[in-house]
Amino acid sequence: MTYVLTSEEKPLSGFGTFRAKVTALDPRMRIVMTAVYAVVVVSLSNLWVLAAALGLSMWLLAFSGLPSRKTLKRMAMMDSFIIFMLLMLPFTIPGAPIFSVWGLEASWEGLWRAAEIALTANAVILAVMTLVGSMEPVTMGHALFALRTPERLVHLMMFTIRYIDVLREEYQRLRTSMKLRGFRPGTNWHTYRSYGYLVGMMLVRAIERSERILAAMKCRGFSGRIILLEDFRFRRADLLFVLALSSALAALVWAEAVYAAS
Amino acid sequence: MHIVDGALSNPVVIGGAVAAVGGIAMGLRSLPLERIPAAGVLSASFFVASLIHVPIGPSSVHLILNGLAGLMLGWAAFPALFVGLLLQAVFFGFGGLTVLGVNAVNIALPAVLVGLIFRPLVARGSPLQGAIWGGIGGGVAVAATTLAVAVSLMLSGDEFVLAAKLVFFSHIPVMVIEALLSGAAIFLARRVKPELFVDTKGSLA
């Protein structure tokens, strides 16, 4: 996840700053539909149907009006993590051989399985990023609360969202001062100890910060209730979106059933 | 360490989700409103810390630090780490949605267990003794997480056995680094803020 810390953008601003088309839709509906979408796509197994699902995710991306290059780059980042596991599958699943390397036989069955996982993972994560990741993080918290997520879990999430940027800046200040003192990371005890102290210092400061936050919240009479700033409304456009996406999903399930029968 | 959607079998995914809901419920029970700011800020710190890349030879690894999270948060580490994983999946595209439960259990359960076992040891004795126990806890947490990832892969099918073994063995250097780092972090915390681990009852500072 290096790029998150090296790039200039703030980690959790996400895509929230873009006035994407999809932001006009009801956030609650987007969360529910994303969950439905994920469950349906994970249950599919035919490669053609999964390819169609990835196509559907691409369509969601185009429809949402998010910057597609940036989003696809993030998706590719995930692929770079799972590529080794996928590359191993053709060699570990027995079946009809394609070719052999150093006496190891790659099988078609393994290749199909790897393709199946890759298509599923990409289709789901792309839909998650376009439908939910396009929200303002705080809006996501409120929408989850409106969907009956436990209040304290939502509070915990909102605090995390709020302080990730703050603590990241603190981390960078500490790193800058280490750099100014001539710290250069390498593979040695000094580096690991220094990073350990860095983490320890961040935690100590975080605790002290949280004490000040609690005092400030008490001073303002915080009682633990979440006050929703916006009221969510399920409009006609939302209904249309739900109908369109549901029928697309139904078509996928139907295609899967047809392929399974044939 | 993240498993993606589509790789695991349905029983593993469902089992993970059920266990995660239980863990989150346990965590929230030990989290009164008074403690939410501390838990939230710590959750954010662990999120940021997990973005730190530490050099190892020609390559680098990113930290997990779930052992430290367990030591500082106890059961509350479960919802705190879950929130981190949720945000990573939604805003960065790491991991997946249906596997969120499995990923949460793999990372948060070792954290909670290490917290329960090692916290009394970390709080006792000199800062150095505490740091050594903290280091062991940090290493054990990552080892347990890797093992849990390997087991969830193996339960899903024999074809993952090789991948599971590779995941475990390739993470041995990470365990060592996490142990060293956690130890140093505990050492500093014990020196700078001795009262951090002292309080008798609370699972948080």
mmCIF file of C-alpha atoms in Angstrom, chain A residues 23-236:
data_model
loop_
_atom_site.group_PDB
_atom_site.id
_atom_site.type_symbol
_atom_site.label_atom_id
_atom_site.label_comp_id
_atom_site.label_asym_id
_atom_site.label_seq_id
_atom_site.Cartn_x
_atom_site.Cartn_y
_atom_site.Cartn_z
ATOM 1 C CA THR A 23 -23.532 10.306 -5.696
ATOM 2 C CA ALA A 24 -27.061 11.470 -6.483
ATOM 3 C CA LEU A 25 -28.396 8.005 -5.644
ATOM 4 C CA ASP A 26 -29.475 6.934 -2.175
ATOM 5 C CA PRO A 27 -26.376 5.732 -0.240
ATOM 6 C CA ARG A 28 -28.402 3.126 1.679
ATOM 7 C CA MET A 29 -29.613 1.616 -1.569
ATOM 8 C CA ARG A 30 -26.055 1.596 -2.934
ATOM 9 C CA ILE A 31 -24.739 -0.310 0.087
ATOM 10 C CA VAL A 32 -27.517 -2.901 -0.035
ATOM 11 C CA MET A 33 -27.207 -3.372 -3.790
ATOM 12 C CA THR A 34 -23.425 -3.767 -3.502
ATOM 13 C CA ALA A 35 -23.880 -6.538 -0.936
ATOM 14 C CA VAL A 36 -26.435 -8.278 -3.158
ATOM 15 C CA TYR A 37 -24.153 -7.847 -6.148
ATOM 16 C CA ALA A 38 -21.176 -9.361 -4.284
ATOM 17 C CA VAL A 39 -23.140 -12.396 -3.107
ATOM 18 C CA VAL A 40 -24.561 -13.055 -6.579
ATOM 19 C CA VAL A 41 -21.209 -12.696 -8.361
ATOM 20 C CA VAL A 42 -19.382 -14.898 -5.845
ATOM 21 C CA SER A 43 -21.981 -17.625 -6.399
ATOM 22 C CA LEU A 44 -21.353 -17.646 -10.166
ATOM 23 C CA SER A 45 -18.781 -20.046 -11.577
ATOM 24 C CA ASN A 46 -19.067 -20.090 -15.359
ATOM 25 C CA LEU A 47 -16.234 -18.132 -16.958
ATOM 26 C CA TRP A 48 -18.388 -16.488 -19.638
ATOM 27 C CA VAL A 49 -20.935 -15.413 -17.064
ATOM 28 C CA LEU A 50 -18.186 -14.078 -14.808
ATOM 29 C CA ALA A 51 -16.702 -12.174 -17.732
ATOM 30 C CA ALA A 52 -20.145 -10.665 -18.254
ATOM 31 C CA ALA A 53 -20.222 -9.756 -14.543
ATOM 32 C CA LEU A 54 -16.898 -7.960 -14.907
ATOM 33 C CA GLY A 55 -18.411 -6.198 -17.917
ATOM 34 C CA LEU A 56 -21.334 -5.167 -15.733
ATOM 35 C CA SER A 57 -18.896 -3.767 -13.150
ATOM 36 C CA MET A 58 -17.174 -1.829 -15.919
ATOM 37 C CA TRP A 59 -20.539 -0.473 -16.952
ATOM 38 C CA LEU A 60 -21.149 0.586 -13.349
ATOM 39 C CA LEU A 61 -17.804 2.369 -13.423
ATOM 40 C CA ALA A 62 -18.688 4.159 -16.661
ATOM 41 C CA PHE A 63 -22.148 5.021 -15.341
ATOM 42 C CA SER A 64 -20.828 6.297 -12.026
ATOM 43 C CA GLY A 65 -18.695 8.949 -13.716
ATOM 44 C CA LEU A 66 -15.678 8.211 -11.525
ATOM 45 C CA PRO A 67 -12.205 8.725 -13.010
ATOM 46 C CA SER A 68 -11.852 5.309 -14.634
ATOM 47 C CA ARG A 69 -8.066 5.198 -14.960
ATOM 48 C CA LYS A 70 -7.516 5.838 -11.291
ATOM 49 C CA THR A 71 -10.136 3.304 -10.248
ATOM 50 C CA LEU A 72 -8.787 0.630 -12.557
ATOM 51 C CA LYS A 73 -5.284 1.302 -11.265
ATOM 52 C CA ARG A 74 -6.489 0.590 -7.745
ATOM 53 C CA MET A 75 -8.092 -2.597 -8.948
ATOM 54 C CA ALA A 76 -4.834 -3.629 -10.635
ATOM 55 C CA MET A 77 -3.055 -2.998 -7.350
ATOM 56 C CA MET A 78 -5.128 -5.734 -5.750
ATOM 57 C CA ASP A 79 -4.306 -8.083 -8.634
ATOM 58 C CA SER A 80 -0.609 -7.641 -8.019
ATOM 59 C CA PHE A 81 -1.169 -9.105 -4.545
ATOM 60 C CA ILE A 82 -2.971 -12.230 -5.633
ATOM 61 C CA ILE A 83 -1.048 -12.924 -8.828
ATOM 62 C CA PHE A 84 1.280 -15.479 -7.201
ATOM 63 C CA MET A 85 -1.557 -17.479 -5.743
ATOM 64 C CA LEU A 86 -3.262 -17.475 -9.137
ATOM 65 C CA LEU A 87 -0.093 -18.496 -10.974
ATOM 66 C CA MET A 88 0.313 -21.487 -8.682
ATOM 67 C CA LEU A 89 -3.170 -22.885 -9.260
ATOM 68 C CA PRO A 90 -2.585 -24.414 -12.723
ATOM 69 C CA PHE A 91 0.241 -26.467 -11.208
ATOM 70 C CA THR A 92 -1.610 -27.654 -8.119
ATOM 71 C CA ILE A 93 -4.918 -28.686 -9.680
ATOM 72 C CA PRO A 94 -4.623 -31.994 -11.543
ATOM 73 C CA GLY A 95 -6.167 -32.260 -14.991
ATOM 74 C CA ALA A 96 -5.501 -32.142 -18.706
ATOM 75 C CA PRO A 97 -1.943 -30.824 -19.171
ATOM 76 C CA ILE A 98 -1.207 -27.670 -21.169
ATOM 77 C CA PHE A 99 2.586 -27.516 -20.857
ATOM 78 C CA SER A 100 5.198 -28.395 -18.298
ATOM 79 C CA VAL A 101 7.950 -26.359 -16.638
ATOM 80 C CA TRP A 102 10.766 -28.184 -14.849
ATOM 81 C CA GLY A 103 8.712 -31.333 -14.665
ATOM 82 C CA LEU A 104 5.656 -29.539 -13.264
ATOM 83 C CA GLU A 105 2.523 -29.850 -15.313
ATOM 84 C CA ALA A 106 0.127 -26.985 -15.726
ATOM 85 C CA SER A 107 -3.480 -28.081 -16.161
ATOM 86 C CA TRP A 108 -6.362 -26.476 -17.998
ATOM 87 C CA GLU A 109 -8.604 -27.050 -14.994
ATOM 88 C CA GLY A 110 -6.208 -25.073 -12.819
ATOM 89 C CA LEU A 111 -6.006 -22.288 -15.344
ATOM 90 C CA TRP A 112 -9.802 -21.999 -15.481
ATOM 91 C CA ARG A 113 -10.012 -21.960 -11.682
ATOM 92 C CA ALA A 114 -7.427 -19.167 -11.520
ATOM 93 C CA ALA A 115 -9.320 -17.191 -14.148
ATOM 94 C CA GLU A 116 -12.550 -17.734 -12.228
ATOM 95 C CA ILE A 117 -11.065 -16.330 -9.014
ATOM 96 C CA ALA A 118 -9.468 -13.382 -10.789
ATOM 97 C CA LEU A 119 -12.715 -12.453 -12.583
ATOM 98 C CA THR A 120 -14.810 -12.764 -9.418
ATOM 99 C CA ALA A 121 -12.414 -10.769 -7.261
ATOM 100 C CA ASN A 122 -12.092 -7.966 -9.792
ATOM 101 C CA ALA A 123 -15.799 -7.759 -10.580
ATOM 102 C CA VAL A 124 -16.756 -7.508 -6.903
ATOM 103 C CA ILE A 125 -14.068 -5.071 -5.811
ATOM 104 C CA LEU A 126 -14.753 -2.808 -8.784
ATOM 105 C CA ALA A 127 -18.447 -2.688 -7.907
ATOM 106 C CA VAL A 128 -17.597 -2.009 -4.253
ATOM 107 C CA MET A 129 -15.307 0.859 -5.171
ATOM 108 C CA THR A 130 -17.726 2.456 -7.634
ATOM 109 C CA LEU A 131 -20.928 2.097 -5.629
ATOM 110 C CA VAL A 132 -19.708 2.490 -2.039
ATOM 111 C CA GLY A 133 -16.167 3.855 -2.378
ATOM 112 C CA SER A 134 -17.558 6.853 -4.243
ATOM 113 C CA MET A 135 -19.304 8.015 -1.083
ATOM 114 C CA GLU A 136 -18.002 10.570 1.318
ATOM 115 C CA PRO A 137 -16.712 8.325 4.167
ATOM 116 C CA VAL A 138 -18.966 10.125 6.656
ATOM 117 C CA THR A 139 -21.977 9.539 4.430
ATOM 118 C CA MET A 140 -21.136 5.855 4.417
ATOM 119 C CA GLY A 141 -21.144 5.871 8.220
ATOM 120 C CA HIS A 142 -24.544 7.574 8.340
ATOM 121 C CA ALA A 143 -25.955 5.245 5.711
ATOM 122 C CA LEU A 144 -24.710 2.191 7.627
ATOM 123 C CA PHE A 145 -26.340 3.594 10.739
ATOM 124 C CA ALA A 146 -29.587 4.107 8.848
ATOM 125 C CA LEU A 147 -29.286 0.438 7.855
ATOM 126 C CA ARG A 148 -29.316 -0.571 11.534
ATOM 127 C CA THR A 149 -25.598 -1.107 12.071
ATOM 128 C CA PRO A 150 -24.882 -0.995 15.840
ATOM 129 C CA GLU A 151 -24.450 2.616 16.922
ATOM 130 C CA ARG A 152 -21.156 2.026 18.702
ATOM 131 C CA LEU A 153 -19.629 0.296 15.686
ATOM 132 C CA VAL A 154 -20.612 3.271 13.541
ATOM 133 C CA HIS A 155 -19.104 5.637 16.118
ATOM 134 C CA LEU A 156 -15.908 3.625 16.073
ATOM 135 C CA MET A 157 -15.840 3.793 12.298
ATOM 136 C CA MET A 158 -16.484 7.538 12.200
ATOM 137 C CA PHE A 159 -13.666 8.141 14.671
ATOM 138 C CA THR A 160 -11.341 5.997 12.609
ATOM 139 C CA ILE A 161 -12.282 7.840 9.434
ATOM 140 C CA ARG A 162 -11.853 11.210 11.089
ATOM 141 C CA TYR A 163 -8.448 10.491 12.600
ATOM 142 C CA ILE A 164 -6.747 8.553 9.819
ATOM 143 C CA ASP A 165 -5.806 11.798 8.061
ATOM 144 C CA VAL A 166 -4.782 13.484 11.306
ATOM 145 C CA LEU A 167 -2.566 10.606 12.383
ATOM 146 C CA ARG A 168 -1.100 10.210 8.950
ATOM 147 C CA GLU A 169 0.047 13.809 9.127
ATOM 148 C CA GLU A 170 1.492 13.113 12.559
ATOM 149 C CA TYR A 171 3.304 10.090 11.161
ATOM 150 C CA GLN A 172 4.760 12.229 8.414
ATOM 151 C CA ARG A 173 5.911 14.878 10.880
ATOM 152 C CA LEU A 174 7.711 12.203 12.913
ATOM 153 C CA ARG A 175 9.229 10.766 9.750
ATOM 154 C CA THR A 176 10.414 14.196 8.656
ATOM 155 C CA SER A 177 12.145 14.794 11.961
ATOM 156 C CA MET A 178 13.787 11.372 11.703
ATOM 157 C CA LYS A 179 14.971 12.235 8.213
ATOM 158 C CA LEU A 180 16.367 15.551 9.417
ATOM 159 C CA ARG A 181 18.411 13.650 11.973
ATOM 160 C CA GLY A 182 19.890 11.575 9.190
ATOM 161 C CA PHE A 183 17.804 8.407 9.564
ATOM 162 C CA ARG A 184 18.032 6.125 6.567
ATOM 163 C CA PRO A 185 16.092 2.863 6.665
ATOM 164 C CA GLY A 186 17.981 -0.341 5.967
ATOM 165 C CA THR A 187 17.948 -3.962 7.052
ATOM 166 C CA ASN A 188 19.395 -3.578 10.534
ATOM 167 C CA TRP A 189 18.480 -3.499 14.208
ATOM 168 C CA HIS A 190 18.768 0.283 14.339
ATOM 169 C CA THR A 191 16.077 0.646 11.662
ATOM 170 C CA TYR A 192 13.660 -1.754 13.301
ATOM 171 C CA ARG A 193 14.150 -0.169 16.714
ATOM 172 C CA SER A 194 13.621 3.308 15.275
ATOM 173 C CA TYR A 195 10.436 2.234 13.491
ATOM 174 C CA GLY A 196 9.298 0.574 16.705
ATOM 175 C CA TYR A 197 9.829 3.803 18.630
ATOM 176 C CA LEU A 198 8.012 5.658 15.864
ATOM 177 C CA VAL A 199 4.986 3.377 16.225
ATOM 178 C CA GLY A 200 5.184 3.532 20.021
ATOM 179 C CA MET A 201 5.288 7.333 19.935
ATOM 180 C CA MET A 202 2.319 7.426 17.583
ATOM 181 C CA LEU A 203 0.323 5.228 19.958
ATOM 182 C CA VAL A 204 1.229 7.291 23.016
ATOM 183 C CA ARG A 205 0.270 10.491 21.247
ATOM 184 C CA ALA A 206 -2.926 8.872 19.995
ATOM 185 C CA ILE A 207 -3.956 7.965 23.549
ATOM 186 C CA GLU A 208 -3.237 11.469 24.768
ATOM 187 C CA ARG A 209 -5.150 12.924 21.855
ATOM 188 C CA SER A 210 -8.114 10.701 22.635
ATOM 189 C CA GLU A 211 -8.174 11.996 26.217
ATOM 190 C CA ARG A 212 -8.463 15.550 24.927
ATOM 191 C CA ILE A 213 -11.170 14.494 22.466
ATOM 192 C CA LEU A 214 -13.186 12.826 25.221
ATOM 193 C CA ALA A 215 -12.901 15.928 27.400
ATOM 194 C CA ALA A 216 -14.043 18.142 24.522
ATOM 195 C CA MET A 217 -16.954 15.843 23.741
ATOM 196 C CA LYS A 218 -18.059 15.705 27.364
ATOM 197 C CA CYS A 219 -17.862 19.481 27.535
ATOM 198 C CA ARG A 220 -20.365 19.633 24.676
ATOM 199 C CA GLY A 221 -22.685 17.134 26.286
ATOM 200 C CA PHE A 222 -22.074 14.161 24.006
ATOM 201 C CA SER A 223 -24.534 11.411 24.832
ATOM 202 C CA GLY A 224 -23.672 8.791 22.238
ATOM 203 C CA ARG A 225 -26.506 9.512 19.835
ATOM 204 C CA ILE A 226 -25.779 9.782 16.155
ATOM 205 C CA ILE A 227 -27.496 12.783 14.670
ATOM 206 C CA LEU A 228 -28.104 12.328 10.982
ATOM 207 C CA LEU A 229 -27.241 15.491 9.114
ATOM 208 C CA GLU A 230 -28.869 14.478 5.859
ATOM 209 C CA ASP A 231 -32.026 12.499 5.520
ATOM 210 C CA PHE A 232 -31.816 9.759 2.981
ATOM 211 C CA ARG A 233 -34.585 9.508 0.456
ATOM 212 C CA PHE A 234 -35.437 6.706 -1.859
ATOM 213 C CA ARG A 235 -36.346 8.441 -5.100
ATOM 214 C CA ARG A 236 -37.571 7.348 -8.464
#
